[in-house]
Short mmCIF file of C-alpha atoms in Angstrom, two decimals:
data_model
loop_
_atom_site.label_atom_id
_atom_site.label_comp_id
_atom_site.label_asym_id
_atom_site.label_seq_id
_atom_site.Cartn_x
_atom_site.Cartn_y
_atom_site.Cartn_z
CA UNK A 1 -147.06 162.13 200.30
CA UNK A 2 -149.46 164.87 200.73
CA UNK A 3 -150.65 168.13 199.45
CA UNK A 4 -151.10 171.21 201.79
CA UNK A 5 -154.00 173.54 201.49
CA UNK A 6 -154.05 177.16 202.95
CA UNK A 7 -151.23 178.23 205.43
CA UNK A 8 -148.04 176.23 205.37
CA UNK A 9 -147.80 173.71 208.10
CA UNK A 10 -145.56 170.77 209.11
CA UNK A 11 -146.52 167.32 210.67
CA UNK A 12 -145.28 163.88 210.13
CA UNK A 13 -148.09 163.39 207.74
CA UNK A 14 -148.38 166.71 205.90
CA UNK A 15 -145.09 168.19 205.32
CA UNK A 16 -144.45 171.59 204.49
CA UNK A 17 -144.52 171.98 200.73
CA UNK A 18 -146.27 173.85 197.71
CA UNK A 19 -149.76 172.55 197.06
CA UNK A 20 -149.86 170.05 194.27
CA UNK A 21 -151.67 171.39 191.24
CA UNK A 22 -154.78 169.42 189.64
CA UNK A 23 -152.67 168.27 186.90
CA UNK A 24 -150.18 166.76 189.12
CA UNK A 25 -152.87 165.07 191.25
CA UNK A 26 -154.47 163.71 187.96
CA UNK A 27 -151.20 162.41 186.73
CA UNK A 28 -150.41 160.84 190.09
CA UNK A 29 -153.91 159.07 190.19
CA UNK A 30 -153.35 157.81 186.61
CA UNK A 31 -150.10 156.30 187.78
CA UNK A 32 -151.74 154.66 190.81
CA UNK A 33 -154.63 153.31 188.79
CA UNK A 34 -152.44 152.00 185.96
CA UNK A 35 -150.33 150.13 188.50
CA UNK A 36 -153.43 148.69 190.26
CA UNK A 37 -154.72 147.25 186.95
CA UNK A 38 -151.45 145.52 186.19
CA UNK A 39 -151.14 144.25 189.67
CA UNK A 40 -154.78 142.84 189.67
CA UNK A 41 -154.71 141.51 185.97
CA UNK A 42 -151.12 140.02 186.20
CA UNK A 43 -151.66 139.05 189.88
CA UNK A 44 -154.78 137.00 188.94
CA UNK A 45 -153.07 135.34 185.89
CA UNK A 46 -150.14 134.46 188.45
CA UNK A 47 -152.32 132.93 190.98
CA UNK A 48 -154.21 130.96 188.41
CA UNK A 49 -151.31 129.54 186.51
CA UNK A 50 -149.48 128.65 189.73
CA UNK A 51 -152.47 126.99 191.50
CA UNK A 52 -153.50 124.96 188.42
CA UNK A 53 -150.24 124.32 186.81
CA UNK A 54 -146.74 125.44 187.62
CA UNK A 55 -146.43 125.97 191.44
CA UNK A 56 -149.22 124.85 193.75
CA UNK A 57 -146.88 124.53 196.51
CA UNK A 58 -146.03 128.19 196.44
CA UNK A 59 -149.55 129.41 196.15
CA UNK A 60 -149.85 130.57 199.81
CA UNK A 61 -146.77 132.65 199.36
CA UNK A 62 -148.11 134.09 196.14
CA UNK A 63 -151.48 134.99 197.78
CA UNK A 64 -149.56 137.06 200.49
CA UNK A 65 -147.38 138.68 197.59
CA UNK A 66 -150.40 139.70 195.41
CA UNK A 67 -152.55 140.79 198.46
CA UNK A 68 -149.59 142.97 199.67
CA UNK A 69 -149.07 144.49 196.32
CA UNK A 70 -152.68 145.42 195.57
CA UNK A 71 -153.11 146.78 199.16
CA UNK A 72 -150.04 149.09 199.08
CA UNK A 73 -151.14 150.56 195.85
CA UNK A 74 -154.72 150.86 196.71
CA UNK A 75 -153.94 152.49 200.22
CA UNK A 76 -151.39 154.68 198.56
CA UNK A 77 -154.08 155.97 196.02
CA UNK A 78 -156.64 156.65 198.69
CA UNK A 79 -154.25 158.58 200.97
CA UNK A 80 -152.47 160.68 198.15
CA UNK A 81 -155.95 161.56 196.57
CA UNK A 82 -157.61 162.19 199.95
CA UNK A 83 -157.96 166.01 200.95
CA UNK A 84 -156.26 167.22 204.02
CA UNK A 85 -158.43 165.97 207.03
CA UNK A 86 -158.37 163.77 209.91
CA UNK A 87 -159.13 160.80 207.76
CA UNK A 88 -156.12 161.59 205.50
CA UNK A 89 -154.02 161.46 208.80
CA UNK A 90 -155.15 158.08 209.49
CA UNK A 91 -154.65 156.90 205.94
CA UNK A 92 -151.05 158.10 206.12
CA UNK A 93 -150.36 155.59 208.99
CA UNK A 94 -151.68 152.71 206.74
CA UNK A 95 -149.94 153.97 203.76
CA UNK A 96 -146.67 153.85 205.41
CA UNK A 97 -147.25 150.67 207.26
CA UNK A 98 -148.35 149.03 204.02
CA UNK A 99 -144.94 149.58 202.64
CA UNK A 100 -143.29 147.38 205.21
CA UNK A 101 -146.02 144.63 204.49
CA UNK A 102 -145.27 144.84 200.83
CA UNK A 103 -141.48 144.52 201.12
CA UNK A 104 -141.95 141.34 203.23
CA UNK A 105 -144.70 140.42 200.83
CA UNK A 106 -142.58 140.57 197.83
CA UNK A 107 -139.67 138.55 199.45
CA UNK A 108 -142.03 135.83 200.57
CA UNK A 109 -142.29 133.77 197.12
CA UNK A 110 -138.48 133.88 196.53
CA UNK A 111 -137.60 133.14 200.08
CA UNK A 112 -140.23 130.07 200.11
CA UNK A 113 -138.17 128.64 197.24
CA UNK A 114 -135.24 128.36 199.77
CA UNK A 115 -137.62 127.82 202.77
CA UNK A 116 -136.32 124.35 203.33
CA UNK A 117 -132.74 125.93 204.08
CA UNK A 118 -131.65 127.36 207.42
CA UNK A 119 -130.66 130.45 205.51
CA UNK A 120 -134.14 130.68 203.99
CA UNK A 121 -135.95 129.97 207.26
CA UNK A 122 -133.79 132.55 209.20
CA UNK A 123 -134.24 135.23 206.36
CA UNK A 124 -137.94 134.84 206.24
CA UNK A 125 -138.12 135.28 210.00
CA UNK A 126 -135.93 138.37 210.04
CA UNK A 127 -137.52 140.20 207.03
CA UNK A 128 -141.08 139.62 208.52
CA UNK A 129 -140.05 140.32 212.13
CA UNK A 130 -138.54 143.81 210.86
CA UNK A 131 -141.30 144.57 208.70
CA UNK A 132 -143.91 144.01 211.59
CA UNK A 133 -141.79 146.24 213.72
CA UNK A 134 -141.95 148.77 211.17
CA UNK A 135 -145.81 148.29 210.72
CA UNK A 136 -146.17 148.72 214.60
CA UNK A 137 -143.98 151.82 214.66
CA UNK A 138 -146.00 153.57 211.82
CA UNK A 139 -149.22 152.63 213.33
CA UNK A 140 -148.53 153.53 216.89
CA UNK A 141 -145.94 156.31 217.01
CA UNK A 142 -145.61 157.60 213.35
CA UNK A 143 -144.70 161.01 214.43
CA UNK A 144 -141.52 159.77 216.17
CA UNK A 145 -140.28 157.69 213.17
CA UNK A 146 -140.12 160.34 210.38
CA UNK A 147 -137.78 159.70 207.57
CA UNK A 148 -135.64 157.13 209.47
CA UNK A 149 -138.51 154.91 208.05
CA UNK A 150 -136.70 155.32 204.41
CA UNK A 151 -133.51 153.81 205.85
CA UNK A 152 -135.46 150.86 207.26
CA UNK A 153 -137.35 150.31 204.01
CA UNK A 154 -134.03 150.19 202.22
CA UNK A 155 -132.32 148.15 204.74
CA UNK A 156 -135.02 145.53 204.57
CA UNK A 157 -135.36 145.64 200.95
CA UNK A 158 -131.80 145.01 200.11
CA UNK A 159 -131.41 142.53 202.94
CA UNK A 160 -131.60 139.78 200.38
CA UNK A 161 -128.16 140.27 199.55
CA UNK A 162 -127.33 138.20 202.50
CA UNK A 163 -128.98 135.12 200.87
CA UNK A 164 -127.81 136.05 197.43
CA UNK A 165 -125.90 132.87 196.81
CA UNK A 166 -128.67 130.62 198.03
CA UNK A 167 -131.07 132.41 195.79
CA UNK A 168 -128.82 132.19 192.92
CA UNK A 169 -128.75 128.41 193.07
CA UNK A 170 -132.36 128.17 193.07
CA UNK A 171 -133.56 131.01 190.85
CA UNK A 172 -133.30 131.58 187.07
CA UNK A 173 -130.50 134.25 186.27
CA UNK A 174 -133.30 136.24 184.48
CA UNK A 175 -135.30 136.24 187.87
CA UNK A 176 -132.19 137.50 189.57
CA UNK A 177 -131.72 140.46 187.07
CA UNK A 178 -135.30 141.43 187.30
CA UNK A 179 -135.19 141.48 191.00
CA UNK A 180 -132.11 143.58 191.02
CA UNK A 181 -133.60 145.95 188.39
CA UNK A 182 -136.57 146.51 190.49
CA UNK A 183 -134.41 147.13 193.64
CA UNK A 184 -132.36 149.76 191.87
CA UNK A 185 -135.65 151.30 190.45
CA UNK A 186 -137.19 151.58 193.85
CA UNK A 187 -133.94 153.20 195.32
CA UNK A 188 -133.53 155.51 192.63
CA UNK A 189 -137.12 156.76 193.05
CA UNK A 190 -136.38 157.88 196.51
CA UNK A 191 -134.61 160.92 194.79
CA UNK A 192 -138.04 162.15 193.71
CA UNK A 193 -139.58 161.23 196.92
CA UNK A 194 -137.42 163.78 198.59
CA UNK A 195 -137.38 166.51 195.89
CA UNK A 196 -140.50 168.29 197.05
CA UNK A 197 -139.95 171.48 195.17
CA UNK A 198 -139.77 169.64 191.75
CA UNK A 199 -143.13 169.86 189.71
CA UNK A 200 -144.81 166.45 189.35
CA UNK A 201 -142.49 165.17 192.14
CA UNK A 202 -144.93 162.94 193.91
CA UNK A 203 -146.11 161.47 190.44
CA UNK A 204 -142.58 160.72 189.53
CA UNK A 205 -141.72 159.20 192.88
CA UNK A 206 -144.87 156.96 192.25
CA UNK A 207 -143.91 156.18 188.60
CA UNK A 208 -140.71 154.65 190.18
CA UNK A 209 -142.63 152.75 192.76
CA UNK A 210 -144.99 151.20 189.95
CA UNK A 211 -141.97 150.44 187.86
CA UNK A 212 -140.08 148.76 190.63
CA UNK A 213 -143.21 146.73 191.46
CA UNK A 214 -143.84 145.71 188.00
CA UNK A 215 -140.16 144.49 187.68
CA UNK A 216 -140.55 142.40 190.62
CA UNK A 217 -144.04 141.17 189.57
CA UNK A 218 -142.33 140.18 186.35
CA UNK A 219 -139.61 138.30 188.37
CA UNK A 220 -142.24 136.30 190.20
CA UNK A 221 -143.94 135.42 186.79
CA UNK A 222 -140.62 134.59 185.54
CA UNK A 223 -139.64 132.28 188.28
CA UNK A 224 -143.26 130.70 189.37
CA UNK A 225 -144.74 130.47 185.83
CA UNK A 226 -142.44 131.10 182.76
CA UNK A 227 -139.55 128.81 183.75
CA UNK A 228 -141.96 125.96 184.96
CA UNK A 229 -144.03 125.72 181.74
#
């Protein structure tokens, strides 16, 4: 998202919309900072517990997950708070590309659980392959991708349904419910992402992002720590 200053204009990174008020920007920043605090604190606990106790074999996959989680929130904070300028345009590329990396990063710990199976290996390749294509498109030709990216985000995000049975055999039921709740939360938040005329629209969208990310972080903790103690 972006906030416009001066005359209304349209581009792939700065859409035509009303300027965000100072209050909206403050709330949006607070949502991002809260999400970053939770991600860093819980991520550190996750990595420490799994490395030393519960799941050392999954540690590389968990590093990828935590790194992409912190990166997507940090880049989003920088982009959304930066004033309209050429730097903001560059940040927009990284902001939108980081979402693809985060989706693949979130899948990585769970697919690693079934990594020894053909379904797990194929799914891991497809998720990362599609995500890297999305990253390339957003970095190289973002102006030609537009809102079609939302469909690709959703398609990759919900592609795990294909290996649901394999995951259900290996993951605790509570983990599966948390994964589902997170996916629904992300999807529902898209309503606010598109509802540009609503006051605090951008902050509300990011509330759903942080809530969905928190549910999935809880799912990882549930699977990799809580149920292995």
